[in-house]
Amino acid sequence: MSLNFISQHILVASFVGLFISASSLAQAEDWAQVRIPVACIRDGKGHATEMTSQAIMGTPLQVLDKDGEWLHIKSPEGYEGYMNVSSVANKTTDEMADWRKTRRFVANSLPEIKVYSSMTERGYDNIVTELVYSSIVEGNLVNDSIVSVTLPDGRTGYADAASFITAEEWASHPFDMDTAMNVAHWMLGTPYLWGACSTKSVDCSGLVRVAYLGQGVLTQRDARQQIEIGKHIEPSDLTSLQRGDLLFFSNTPDGRISHVAIYDGDNRYIHSSGLVKINSMTPDDPDYSKRFYRGASRIIGMEGTPGIIKMINHPWYF
């Protein structure tokens, strides 16, 4: 076989690769936004497939592929999976660009917010939807106590203005660790659900996501990813731990990381295991939980480093 023949085939293969890459980029220009309070992300096309994560109302998603009732999506932190079309409103690139310029509000209430079809009537038959903590909607202040909201699918309604902050304030204000820990504590007793990450239910890394996202910081989704971000703290260095640090555990001394918790001070941590609860790192404490501690990561002060995004800097939102 001549070198010329080989060179021609390499050139053809390069063009094919470029075409596939360009095609992938074109597909990524399709967008969607979550239109229900909490939407499931699954590892396959089907309601019976495993739920691996969730996304809440208003979350922008890149649509990588469409197949009937199922979308192959990428979430804002880069997590991929499948979502049913009934959970989203389809958006064009231009529509998403317009959304980034609109006035938006973020749910800042830990109890779920009800959106009503009437500004004055609050009956059961006037409910449009509910919003969980950190949901994003378009909106305008009607007066000091009422905000009119527009959901991603165009539905409209009214809600209490005190339950929201502006998207800009949410995305850019200084991180308040006390508030983040208050969120985690408010969720005590919330049931564990694999793949869940909203105030309705959480898995272990989902609790981290809920507490940190409320402060305008987006982290990686899973414990095995979260241990790779932030400032690492060696397992022997317990005296350096600060409230809000992420603690990582495995089931065996050298096993894979299988659990994450949030340090609460005084050798105690809050985590989701069966339900959201508090346990101790001290072996003779009655609340000791027998897991193998494998070190910690500090997220605060590390915004802008790989895997930790301050939301004001996320191009999908602003």
PDB file of C-alpha atoms in Angstrom:
ATOM      1  CA  MET A   1       0.000   0.000   0.000  1.00  0.00           C
ATOM      2  CA  SER A   2       1.511   3.372  -1.022  1.00  0.00           C
ATOM      3  CA  LEU A   3       2.153   6.220   1.417  1.00  0.00           C
ATOM      4  CA  ASN A   4       0.057   8.426  -0.862  1.00  0.00           C
ATOM      5  CA  PHE A   5      -2.944   6.076  -0.461  1.00  0.00           C
ATOM      6  CA  ILE A   6      -2.493   6.007   3.310  1.00  0.00           C
ATOM      7  CA  SER A   7      -2.223   9.822   3.441  1.00  0.00           C
ATOM      8  CA  GLN A   8      -5.434  10.220   1.421  1.00  0.00           C
ATOM      9  CA  HIS A   9      -7.305   7.920   3.790  1.00  0.00           C
ATOM     10  CA  ILE A  10      -5.961   9.727   6.846  1.00  0.00           C
ATOM     11  CA  LEU A  11      -7.166  13.005   5.314  1.00  0.00           C
ATOM     12  CA  VAL A  12     -10.619  11.540   4.620  1.00  0.00           C
ATOM     13  CA  ALA A  13     -10.797  10.172   8.166  1.00  0.00           C
ATOM     14  CA  SER A  14      -9.869  13.615   9.527  1.00  0.00           C
ATOM     15  CA  PHE A  15     -12.698  15.246   7.602  1.00  0.00           C
ATOM     16  CA  VAL A  16     -15.123  12.581   8.861  1.00  0.00           C
ATOM     17  CA  GLY A  17     -13.970  13.297  12.419  1.00  0.00           C
ATOM     18  CA  LEU A  18     -14.484  17.013  11.906  1.00  0.00           C
ATOM     19  CA  PHE A  19     -17.985  16.378  10.524  1.00  0.00           C
ATOM     20  CA  ILE A  20     -18.931  14.239  13.538  1.00  0.00           C
ATOM     21  CA  SER A  21     -17.554  16.897  15.888  1.00  0.00           C
ATOM     22  CA  ALA A  22     -19.476  19.668  14.092  1.00  0.00           C
ATOM     23  CA  SER A  23     -22.629  17.553  14.125  1.00  0.00           C
ATOM     24  CA  SER A  24     -22.269  17.032  17.878  1.00  0.00           C
ATOM     25  CA  LEU A  25     -21.868  20.769  18.402  1.00  0.00           C
ATOM     26  CA  ALA A  26     -24.972  21.433  16.313  1.00  0.00           C
ATOM     27  CA  GLN A  27     -26.969  18.995  18.450  1.00  0.00           C
ATOM     28  CA  ALA A  28     -25.727  20.743  21.578  1.00  0.00           C
ATOM     29  CA  GLU A  29     -27.432  23.929  20.348  1.00  0.00           C
ATOM     30  CA  ASP A  30     -30.783  22.330  21.197  1.00  0.00           C
ATOM     31  CA  TRP A  31     -31.907  23.253  24.683  1.00  0.00           C
ATOM     32  CA  ALA A  32     -34.583  22.429  27.204  1.00  0.00           C
ATOM     33  CA  GLN A  33     -35.662  23.716  30.602  1.00  0.00           C
ATOM     34  CA  VAL A  34     -37.188  21.726  33.417  1.00  0.00           C
ATOM     35  CA  ARG A  35     -40.910  22.579  33.624  1.00  0.00           C
ATOM     36  CA  ILE A  36     -41.917  20.563  36.696  1.00  0.00           C
ATOM     37  CA  PRO A  37     -40.790  20.962  40.333  1.00  0.00           C
ATOM     38  CA  VAL A  38     -38.285  18.080  40.192  1.00  0.00           C
ATOM     39  CA  ALA A  39     -37.377  16.090  37.062  1.00  0.00           C
ATOM     40  CA  CYS A  40     -35.650  12.699  36.987  1.00  0.00           C
ATOM     41  CA  ILE A  41     -32.431  12.053  35.088  1.00  0.00           C
ATOM     42  CA  ARG A  42     -32.034   8.373  34.250  1.00  0.00           C
ATOM     43  CA  ASP A  43     -29.271   6.154  32.921  1.00  0.00           C
ATOM     44  CA  GLY A  44     -31.396   4.873  30.046  1.00  0.00           C
ATOM     45  CA  LYS A  45     -34.474   5.538  27.924  1.00  0.00           C
ATOM     46  CA  GLY A  46     -37.305   4.291  30.074  1.00  0.00           C
ATOM     47  CA  HIS A  47     -39.120   5.001  33.323  1.00  0.00           C
ATOM     48  CA  ALA A  48     -37.889   1.664  34.692  1.00  0.00           C
ATOM     49  CA  THR A  49     -34.223   2.568  34.241  1.00  0.00           C
ATOM     50  CA  GLU A  50     -32.165   3.754  37.204  1.00  0.00           C
ATOM     51  CA  MET A  51     -32.553   7.353  38.343  1.00  0.00           C
ATOM     52  CA  THR A  52     -29.056   8.790  38.618  1.00  0.00           C
ATOM     53  CA  SER A  53     -29.812  12.435  39.327  1.00  0.00           C
ATOM     54  CA  GLN A  54     -32.475  15.143  39.254  1.00  0.00           C
ATOM     55  CA  ALA A  55     -32.931  18.699  38.036  1.00  0.00           C
ATOM     56  CA  ILE A  56     -35.315  21.300  39.432  1.00  0.00           C
ATOM     57  CA  MET A  57     -37.672  23.815  37.834  1.00  0.00           C
ATOM     58  CA  GLY A  58     -35.944  26.237  35.472  1.00  0.00           C
ATOM     59  CA  THR A  59     -32.689  24.300  35.139  1.00  0.00           C
ATOM     60  CA  PRO A  60     -31.253  24.739  31.620  1.00  0.00           C
ATOM     61  CA  LEU A  61     -30.251  21.524  29.857  1.00  0.00           C
ATOM     62  CA  GLN A  62     -28.323  20.875  26.677  1.00  0.00           C
ATOM     63  CA  VAL A  63     -30.124  18.371  24.461  1.00  0.00           C
ATOM     64  CA  LEU A  64     -27.533  16.069  22.916  1.00  0.00           C
ATOM     65  CA  ASP A  65     -29.982  13.745  21.158  1.00  0.00           C
ATOM     66  CA  LYS A  66     -33.696  13.069  20.842  1.00  0.00           C
ATOM     67  CA  ASP A  67     -35.339   9.654  20.577  1.00  0.00           C
ATOM     68  CA  GLY A  68     -39.114   9.679  20.761  1.00  0.00           C
ATOM     69  CA  GLU A  69     -40.160  10.399  24.352  1.00  0.00           C
ATOM     70  CA  TRP A  70     -36.587  10.572  25.648  1.00  0.00           C
ATOM     71  CA  LEU A  71     -33.919  13.236  25.491  1.00  0.00           C
ATOM     72  CA  HIS A  72     -30.226  12.616  26.003  1.00  0.00           C
ATOM     73  CA  ILE A  73     -29.298  15.661  28.081  1.00  0.00           C
ATOM     74  CA  LYS A  74     -26.358  17.321  29.766  1.00  0.00           C
ATOM     75  CA  SER A  75     -26.935  19.204  33.019  1.00  0.00           C
ATOM     76  CA  PRO A  76     -25.182  22.473  34.004  1.00  0.00           C
ATOM     77  CA  GLU A  77     -22.368  20.641  35.844  1.00  0.00           C
ATOM     78  CA  GLY A  78     -21.780  18.327  32.868  1.00  0.00           C
ATOM     79  CA  TYR A  79     -23.743  15.305  34.116  1.00  0.00           C
ATOM     80  CA  GLU A  80     -25.299  13.305  31.269  1.00  0.00           C
ATOM     81  CA  GLY A  81     -28.388  11.127  31.261  1.00  0.00           C
ATOM     82  CA  TYR A  82     -31.879  10.725  29.868  1.00  0.00           C
ATOM     83  CA  MET A  83     -35.003  12.718  30.650  1.00  0.00           C
ATOM     84  CA  ASN A  84     -38.576  12.255  29.508  1.00  0.00           C
ATOM     85  CA  VAL A  85     -39.891  14.980  27.209  1.00  0.00           C
ATOM     86  CA  SER A  86     -42.866  15.549  29.506  1.00  0.00           C
ATOM     87  CA  SER A  87     -40.507  17.022  32.124  1.00  0.00           C
ATOM     88  CA  VAL A  88     -39.171  19.859  29.975  1.00  0.00           C
ATOM     89  CA  ALA A  89     -40.018  22.752  27.709  1.00  0.00           C
ATOM     90  CA  ASN A  90     -37.997  22.720  24.498  1.00  0.00           C
ATOM     91  CA  LYS A  91     -35.985  25.870  23.841  1.00  0.00           C
ATOM     92  CA  THR A  92     -33.970  27.282  20.961  1.00  0.00           C
ATOM     93  CA  THR A  93     -30.594  28.940  21.329  1.00  0.00           C
ATOM     94  CA  ASP A  94     -32.213  32.350  20.842  1.00  0.00           C
ATOM     95  CA  GLU A  95     -34.876  31.623  23.456  1.00  0.00           C
ATOM     96  CA  MET A  96     -32.218  30.667  25.972  1.00  0.00           C
ATOM     97  CA  ALA A  97     -30.258  33.820  25.174  1.00  0.00           C
ATOM     98  CA  ASP A  98     -33.411  35.870  25.812  1.00  0.00           C
ATOM     99  CA  TRP A  99     -34.035  33.994  29.073  1.00  0.00           C
ATOM    100  CA  ARG A 100     -30.594  34.951  30.354  1.00  0.00           C
ATOM    101  CA  LYS A 101     -31.528  38.618  29.893  1.00  0.00           C
ATOM    102  CA  THR A 102     -34.959  38.484  31.516  1.00  0.00           C
ATOM    103  CA  ARG A 103     -35.761  39.359  35.094  1.00  0.00           C
ATOM    104  CA  ARG A 104     -35.654  36.101  37.043  1.00  0.00           C
ATOM    105  CA  PHE A 105     -36.328  35.055  40.591  1.00  0.00           C
ATOM    106  CA  VAL A 106     -34.952  32.142  42.594  1.00  0.00           C
ATOM    107  CA  ALA A 107     -36.987  30.312  45.225  1.00  0.00           C
ATOM    108  CA  ASN A 108     -35.380  31.125  48.550  1.00  0.00           C
ATOM    109  CA  SER A 109     -37.923  29.383  50.767  1.00  0.00           C
ATOM    110  CA  LEU A 110     -37.205  25.972  52.243  1.00  0.00           C
ATOM    111  CA  PRO A 111     -40.894  25.054  52.504  1.00  0.00           C
ATOM    112  CA  GLU A 112     -42.219  24.544  48.990  1.00  0.00           C
ATOM    113  CA  ILE A 113     -43.759  27.610  47.361  1.00  0.00           C
ATOM    114  CA  LYS A 114     -47.215  27.403  45.818  1.00  0.00           C
ATOM    115  CA  VAL A 115     -47.847  29.343  42.627  1.00  0.00           C
ATOM    116  CA  TYR A 116     -51.507  30.324  42.212  1.00  0.00           C
ATOM    117  CA  SER A 117     -53.492  31.235  39.109  1.00  0.00           C
ATOM    118  CA  SER A 118     -55.166  34.091  40.998  1.00  0.00           C
ATOM    119  CA  MET A 119     -53.422  36.980  42.699  1.00  0.00           C
ATOM    120  CA  THR A 120     -56.024  37.077  45.466  1.00  0.00           C
ATOM    121  CA  GLU A 121     -57.531  33.585  45.773  1.00  0.00           C
ATOM    122  CA  ARG A 122     -55.465  30.810  47.367  1.00  0.00           C
ATOM    123  CA  GLY A 123     -57.732  27.774  47.106  1.00  0.00           C
ATOM    124  CA  TYR A 124     -56.742  24.227  46.202  1.00  0.00           C
ATOM    125  CA  ASP A 125     -58.223  24.675  42.737  1.00  0.00           C
ATOM    126  CA  ASN A 126     -56.058  27.756  42.063  1.00  0.00           C
ATOM    127  CA  ILE A 127     -52.674  25.987  42.343  1.00  0.00           C
ATOM    128  CA  VAL A 128     -50.539  26.097  39.183  1.00  0.00           C
ATOM    129  CA  THR A 129     -47.441  24.370  40.546  1.00  0.00           C
ATOM    130  CA  GLU A 130     -45.093  24.237  43.492  1.00  0.00           C
ATOM    131  CA  LEU A 131     -41.484  25.355  43.523  1.00  0.00           C
ATOM    132  CA  VAL A 132     -38.697  23.757  45.533  1.00  0.00           C
ATOM    133  CA  TYR A 133     -35.702  25.568  46.986  1.00  0.00           C
ATOM    134  CA  SER A 134     -33.443  27.178  44.299  1.00  0.00           C
ATOM    135  CA  SER A 135     -35.970  26.842  41.459  1.00  0.00           C
ATOM    136  CA  ILE A 136     -35.703  29.618  38.851  1.00  0.00           C
ATOM    137  CA  VAL A 137     -38.635  31.415  37.229  1.00  0.00           C
ATOM    138  CA  GLU A 138     -39.093  34.553  35.202  1.00  0.00           C
ATOM    139  CA  GLY A 139     -41.038  37.184  37.064  1.00  0.00           C
ATOM    140  CA  ASN A 140     -41.963  40.714  37.985  1.00  0.00           C
ATOM    141  CA  LEU A 141     -42.949  42.343  41.239  1.00  0.00           C
ATOM    142  CA  VAL A 142     -46.644  43.223  41.261  1.00  0.00           C
ATOM    143  CA  ASN A 143     -46.313  44.932  44.635  1.00  0.00           C
ATOM    144  CA  ASP A 144     -44.293  44.515  47.823  1.00  0.00           C
ATOM    145  CA  SER A 145     -45.945  41.197  48.642  1.00  0.00           C
ATOM    146  CA  ILE A 146     -46.738  39.549  45.280  1.00  0.00           C
ATOM    147  CA  VAL A 147     -44.581  38.455  42.355  1.00  0.00           C
ATOM    148  CA  SER A 148     -45.994  37.335  39.026  1.00  0.00           C
ATOM    149  CA  VAL A 149     -44.086  34.366  37.633  1.00  0.00           C
ATOM    150  CA  THR A 150     -43.755  32.734  34.237  1.00  0.00           C
ATOM    151  CA  LEU A 151     -42.720  29.087  34.127  1.00  0.00           C
ATOM    152  CA  PRO A 152     -40.475  27.629  31.396  1.00  0.00           C
ATOM    153  CA  ASP A 153     -43.495  26.207  29.535  1.00  0.00           C
ATOM    154  CA  GLY A 154     -45.322  29.554  29.516  1.00  0.00           C
ATOM    155  CA  ARG A 155     -47.722  28.939  32.403  1.00  0.00           C
ATOM    156  CA  THR A 156     -48.165  31.960  34.624  1.00  0.00           C
ATOM    157  CA  GLY A 157     -49.226  32.625  38.189  1.00  0.00           C
ATOM    158  CA  TYR A 158     -48.625  34.517  41.410  1.00  0.00           C
ATOM    159  CA  ALA A 159     -46.619  33.790  44.536  1.00  0.00           C
ATOM    160  CA  ASP A 160     -45.406  35.488  47.707  1.00  0.00           C
ATOM    161  CA  ALA A 161     -42.576  37.879  46.932  1.00  0.00           C
ATOM    162  CA  ALA A 162     -40.920  37.163  50.287  1.00  0.00           C
ATOM    163  CA  SER A 163     -40.204  33.620  49.076  1.00  0.00           C
ATOM    164  CA  PHE A 164     -37.799  34.771  46.340  1.00  0.00           C
ATOM    165  CA  ILE A 165     -34.555  36.605  45.718  1.00  0.00           C
ATOM    166  CA  THR A 166     -33.383  37.897  42.363  1.00  0.00           C
ATOM    167  CA  ALA A 167     -31.303  35.564  40.243  1.00  0.00           C
ATOM    168  CA  GLU A 168     -28.400  38.011  40.333  1.00  0.00           C
ATOM    169  CA  GLU A 169     -28.411  38.158  44.120  1.00  0.00           C
ATOM    170  CA  TRP A 170     -28.593  34.370  44.395  1.00  0.00           C
ATOM    171  CA  ALA A 171     -25.772  33.851  41.925  1.00  0.00           C
ATOM    172  CA  SER A 172     -23.326  36.455  43.177  1.00  0.00           C
ATOM    173  CA  HIS A 173     -23.747  37.090  46.913  1.00  0.00           C
ATOM    174  CA  PRO A 174     -20.936  35.985  49.265  1.00  0.00           C
ATOM    175  CA  PHE A 175     -21.251  32.406  50.460  1.00  0.00           C
ATOM    176  CA  ASP A 176     -22.939  32.220  53.870  1.00  0.00           C
ATOM    177  CA  MET A 177     -21.934  28.964  55.547  1.00  0.00           C
ATOM    178  CA  ASP A 178     -24.407  29.425  58.391  1.00  0.00           C
ATOM    179  CA  THR A 179     -27.272  29.589  55.907  1.00  0.00           C
ATOM    180  CA  ALA A 180     -25.972  26.577  53.983  1.00  0.00           C
ATOM    181  CA  MET A 181     -25.785  24.566  57.208  1.00  0.00           C
ATOM    182  CA  ASN A 182     -29.247  25.766  58.209  1.00  0.00           C
ATOM    183  CA  VAL A 183     -30.513  24.279  54.939  1.00  0.00           C
ATOM    184  CA  ALA A 184     -28.876  20.940  55.745  1.00  0.00           C
ATOM    185  CA  HIS A 185     -30.328  20.988  59.265  1.00  0.00           C
ATOM    186  CA  TRP A 186     -33.780  21.933  58.005  1.00  0.00           C
ATOM    187  CA  MET A 187     -33.695  18.737  55.952  1.00  0.00           C
ATOM    188  CA  LEU A 188     -33.145  16.491  58.980  1.00  0.00           C
ATOM    189  CA  GLY A 189     -35.524  13.541  58.625  1.00  0.00           C
ATOM    190  CA  THR A 190     -35.863  13.993  54.854  1.00  0.00           C
ATOM    191  CA  PRO A 191     -35.885  10.540  53.213  1.00  0.00           C
ATOM    192  CA  TYR A 192     -32.901   9.140  51.337  1.00  0.00           C
ATOM    193  CA  LEU A 193     -33.500   8.392  47.672  1.00  0.00           C
ATOM    194  CA  TRP A 194     -30.772   7.245  45.292  1.00  0.00           C
ATOM    195  CA  GLY A 195     -30.195   9.924  42.667  1.00  0.00           C
ATOM    196  CA  ALA A 196     -32.347  12.556  44.384  1.00  0.00           C
ATOM    197  CA  CYS A 197     -31.183  16.132  44.939  1.00  0.00           C
ATOM    198  CA  SER A 198     -33.989  18.428  46.023  1.00  0.00           C
ATOM    199  CA  THR A 199     -35.588  19.348  49.335  1.00  0.00           C
ATOM    200  CA  LYS A 200     -38.153  16.584  48.732  1.00  0.00           C
ATOM    201  CA  SER A 201     -35.545  13.810  49.077  1.00  0.00           C
ATOM    202  CA  VAL A 202     -31.797  13.448  48.655  1.00  0.00           C
ATOM    203  CA  ASP A 203     -28.983  10.968  48.380  1.00  0.00           C
ATOM    204  CA  CYS A 204     -25.707  11.728  50.162  1.00  0.00           C
ATOM    205  CA  SER A 205     -24.168  13.922  47.458  1.00  0.00           C
ATOM    206  CA  GLY A 206     -27.590  15.408  46.718  1.00  0.00           C
ATOM    207  CA  LEU A 207     -27.646  16.944  50.201  1.00  0.00           C
ATOM    208  CA  VAL A 208     -24.373  18.688  49.377  1.00  0.00           C
ATOM    209  CA  ARG A 209     -25.828  19.957  46.127  1.00  0.00           C
ATOM    210  CA  VAL A 210     -28.966  21.375  47.768  1.00  0.00           C
ATOM    211  CA  ALA A 211     -27.071  23.152  50.559  1.00  0.00           C
ATOM    212  CA  TYR A 212     -24.416  24.642  48.275  1.00  0.00           C
ATOM    213  CA  LEU A 213     -26.653  25.512  45.320  1.00  0.00           C
ATOM    214  CA  GLY A 214     -28.823  27.618  47.605  1.00  0.00           C
ATOM    215  CA  GLN A 215     -25.721  29.775  48.101  1.00  0.00           C
ATOM    216  CA  GLY A 216     -25.131  30.089  44.377  1.00  0.00           C
ATOM    217  CA  VAL A 217     -22.396  27.469  44.119  1.00  0.00           C
ATOM    218  CA  LEU A 218     -22.667  24.451  41.819  1.00  0.00           C
ATOM    219  CA  THR A 219     -20.541  21.394  42.597  1.00  0.00           C
ATOM    220  CA  GLN A 220     -19.986  18.102  40.868  1.00  0.00           C
ATOM    221  CA  ARG A 221     -22.837  15.655  41.342  1.00  0.00           C
ATOM    222  CA  ASP A 222     -21.476  12.419  42.863  1.00  0.00           C
ATOM    223  CA  ALA A 223     -19.336  11.698  45.935  1.00  0.00           C
ATOM    224  CA  ARG A 224     -16.643  10.077  43.793  1.00  0.00           C
ATOM    225  CA  GLN A 225     -16.488  13.350  41.811  1.00  0.00           C
ATOM    226  CA  GLN A 226     -16.774  15.680  44.795  1.00  0.00           C
ATOM    227  CA  ILE A 227     -13.683  14.219  46.465  1.00  0.00           C
ATOM    228  CA  GLU A 228     -11.652  15.384  43.453  1.00  0.00           C
ATOM    229  CA  ILE A 229     -12.642  19.054  43.783  1.00  0.00           C
ATOM    230  CA  GLY A 230     -11.737  21.813  46.235  1.00  0.00           C
ATOM    231  CA  LYS A 231      -8.892  21.850  48.734  1.00  0.00           C
ATOM    232  CA  HIS A 232      -8.015  18.335  49.877  1.00  0.00           C
ATOM    233  CA  ILE A 233      -7.604  17.640  53.612  1.00  0.00           C
ATOM    234  CA  GLU A 234      -5.806  14.461  54.613  1.00  0.00           C
ATOM    235  CA  PRO A 235      -7.731  11.979  56.779  1.00  0.00           C
ATOM    236  CA  SER A 236      -5.149  12.319  59.565  1.00  0.00           C
ATOM    237  CA  ASP A 237      -5.628  16.089  59.738  1.00  0.00           C
ATOM    238  CA  LEU A 238      -8.866  16.213  61.750  1.00  0.00           C
ATOM    239  CA  THR A 239      -7.901  19.446  63.521  1.00  0.00           C
ATOM    240  CA  SER A 240      -8.016  21.360  60.223  1.00  0.00           C
ATOM    241  CA  LEU A 241     -11.666  20.532  59.517  1.00  0.00           C
ATOM    242  CA  GLN A 242     -14.052  23.463  59.286  1.00  0.00           C
ATOM    243  CA  ARG A 243     -17.830  23.563  59.345  1.00  0.00           C
ATOM    244  CA  GLY A 244     -19.126  22.921  55.838  1.00  0.00           C
ATOM    245  CA  ASP A 245     -16.173  20.808  54.653  1.00  0.00           C
ATOM    246  CA  LEU A 246     -17.145  17.693  52.728  1.00  0.00           C
ATOM    247  CA  LEU A 247     -16.177  14.418  54.411  1.00  0.00           C
ATOM    248  CA  PHE A 248     -15.697  11.245  52.385  1.00  0.00           C
ATOM    249  CA  PHE A 249     -16.114   7.639  53.429  1.00  0.00           C
ATOM    250  CA  SER A 250     -15.785   4.109  52.083  1.00  0.00           C
ATOM    251  CA  ASN A 251     -17.162   0.785  53.291  1.00  0.00           C
ATOM    252  CA  THR A 252     -13.700  -0.784  53.590  1.00  0.00           C
ATOM    253  CA  PRO A 253     -10.341   0.816  54.505  1.00  0.00           C
ATOM    254  CA  ASP A 254      -9.134   0.898  50.902  1.00  0.00           C
ATOM    255  CA  GLY A 255     -12.464   0.713  49.079  1.00  0.00           C
ATOM    256  CA  ARG A 256     -13.897   3.184  46.616  1.00  0.00           C
ATOM    257  CA  ILE A 257     -15.479   6.376  47.930  1.00  0.00           C
ATOM    258  CA  SER A 258     -19.138   5.588  48.475  1.00  0.00           C
ATOM    259  CA  HIS A 259     -20.422   8.309  50.805  1.00  0.00           C
ATOM    260  CA  VAL A 260     -20.143  12.044  51.442  1.00  0.00           C
ATOM    261  CA  ALA A 261     -21.233  14.105  54.445  1.00  0.00           C
ATOM    262  CA  ILE A 262     -21.027  17.746  55.538  1.00  0.00           C
ATOM    263  CA  TYR A 263     -18.903  18.504  58.594  1.00  0.00           C
ATOM    264  CA  ASP A 264     -20.938  20.203  61.336  1.00  0.00           C
ATOM    265  CA  GLY A 265     -18.185  20.859  63.887  1.00  0.00           C
ATOM    266  CA  ASP A 266     -17.180  19.035  67.080  1.00  0.00           C
ATOM    267  CA  ASN A 267     -16.457  15.771  65.208  1.00  0.00           C
ATOM    268  CA  ARG A 268     -20.064  15.561  64.008  1.00  0.00           C
ATOM    269  CA  TYR A 269     -21.458  15.567  60.496  1.00  0.00           C
ATOM    270  CA  ILE A 270     -24.801  15.742  58.742  1.00  0.00           C
ATOM    271  CA  HIS A 271     -25.541  13.346  55.912  1.00  0.00           C
ATOM    272  CA  SER A 272     -28.216  11.391  54.072  1.00  0.00           C
ATOM    273  CA  SER A 273     -28.233   7.690  54.919  1.00  0.00           C
ATOM    274  CA  GLY A 274     -31.722   6.231  55.147  1.00  0.00           C
ATOM    275  CA  LEU A 275     -32.731   9.785  56.039  1.00  0.00           C
ATOM    276  CA  VAL A 276     -30.914  13.037  56.672  1.00  0.00           C
ATOM    277  CA  LYS A 277     -29.354  12.768  60.139  1.00  0.00           C
ATOM    278  CA  ILE A 278     -26.359  13.667  62.283  1.00  0.00           C
ATOM    279  CA  ASN A 279     -23.627  11.211  63.248  1.00  0.00           C
ATOM    280  CA  SER A 280     -20.290  11.346  65.006  1.00  0.00           C
ATOM    281  CA  MET A 281     -16.709  10.658  63.925  1.00  0.00           C
ATOM    282  CA  THR A 282     -15.778   9.651  67.493  1.00  0.00           C
ATOM    283  CA  PRO A 283     -15.828   5.842  67.955  1.00  0.00           C
ATOM    284  CA  ASP A 284     -17.073   5.870  71.550  1.00  0.00           C
ATOM    285  CA  ASP A 285     -19.902   8.318  70.791  1.00  0.00           C
ATOM    286  CA  PRO A 286     -23.389   6.696  70.791  1.00  0.00           C
ATOM    287  CA  ASP A 287     -24.006   8.411  67.428  1.00  0.00           C
ATOM    288  CA  TYR A 288     -20.857   6.964  65.849  1.00  0.00           C
ATOM    289  CA  SER A 289     -21.435   5.506  62.391  1.00  0.00           C
ATOM    290  CA  LYS A 290     -19.013   2.787  61.360  1.00  0.00           C
ATOM    291  CA  ARG A 291     -17.625   3.955  58.050  1.00  0.00           C
ATOM    292  CA  PHE A 292     -14.019   4.448  57.023  1.00  0.00           C
ATOM    293  CA  TYR A 293     -13.154   8.157  56.841  1.00  0.00           C
ATOM    294  CA  ARG A 294     -11.001   8.902  53.789  1.00  0.00           C
ATOM    295  CA  GLY A 295     -10.392  12.651  53.961  1.00  0.00           C
ATOM    296  CA  ALA A 296     -12.185  15.892  53.204  1.00  0.00           C
ATOM    297  CA  SER A 297     -12.525  18.650  50.636  1.00  0.00           C
ATOM    298  CA  ARG A 298     -13.024  22.345  51.324  1.00  0.00           C
ATOM    299  CA  ILE A 299     -15.267  24.011  48.753  1.00  0.00           C
ATOM    300  CA  ILE A 300     -15.504  27.546  50.122  1.00  0.00           C
ATOM    301  CA  GLY A 301     -12.740  29.771  48.816  1.00  0.00           C
ATOM    302  CA  MET A 302     -12.199  27.407  45.882  1.00  0.00           C
ATOM    303  CA  GLU A 303     -14.923  28.771  43.607  1.00  0.00           C
ATOM    304  CA  GLY A 304     -13.691  28.960  40.038  1.00  0.00           C
ATOM    305  CA  THR A 305     -11.426  25.930  40.375  1.00  0.00           C
ATOM    306  CA  PRO A 306     -12.343  22.759  38.439  1.00  0.00           C
ATOM    307  CA  GLY A 307     -15.718  21.342  39.467  1.00  0.00           C
ATOM    308  CA  ILE A 308     -16.804  24.350  41.581  1.00  0.00           C
ATOM    309  CA  ILE A 309     -18.785  27.023  39.759  1.00  0.00           C
ATOM    310  CA  LYS A 310     -20.036  30.320  41.138  1.00  0.00           C
ATOM    311  CA  MET A 311     -23.369  30.587  39.340  1.00  0.00           C
ATOM    312  CA  ILE A 312     -22.900  34.202  38.241  1.00  0.00           C
ATOM    313  CA  ASN A 313     -20.033  32.909  36.087  1.00  0.00           C
ATOM    314  CA  HIS A 314     -21.976  30.045  34.514  1.00  0.00           C
ATOM    315  CA  PRO A 315     -22.646  30.893  30.847  1.00  0.00           C
ATOM    316  CA  TRP A 316     -25.838  28.832  30.763  1.00  0.00           C
ATOM    317  CA  TYR A 317     -27.375  31.169  33.359  1.00  0.00           C
ATOM    318  CA  PHE A 318     -25.804  34.589  32.731  1.00  0.00           C
TER     319      PHE A 318
END
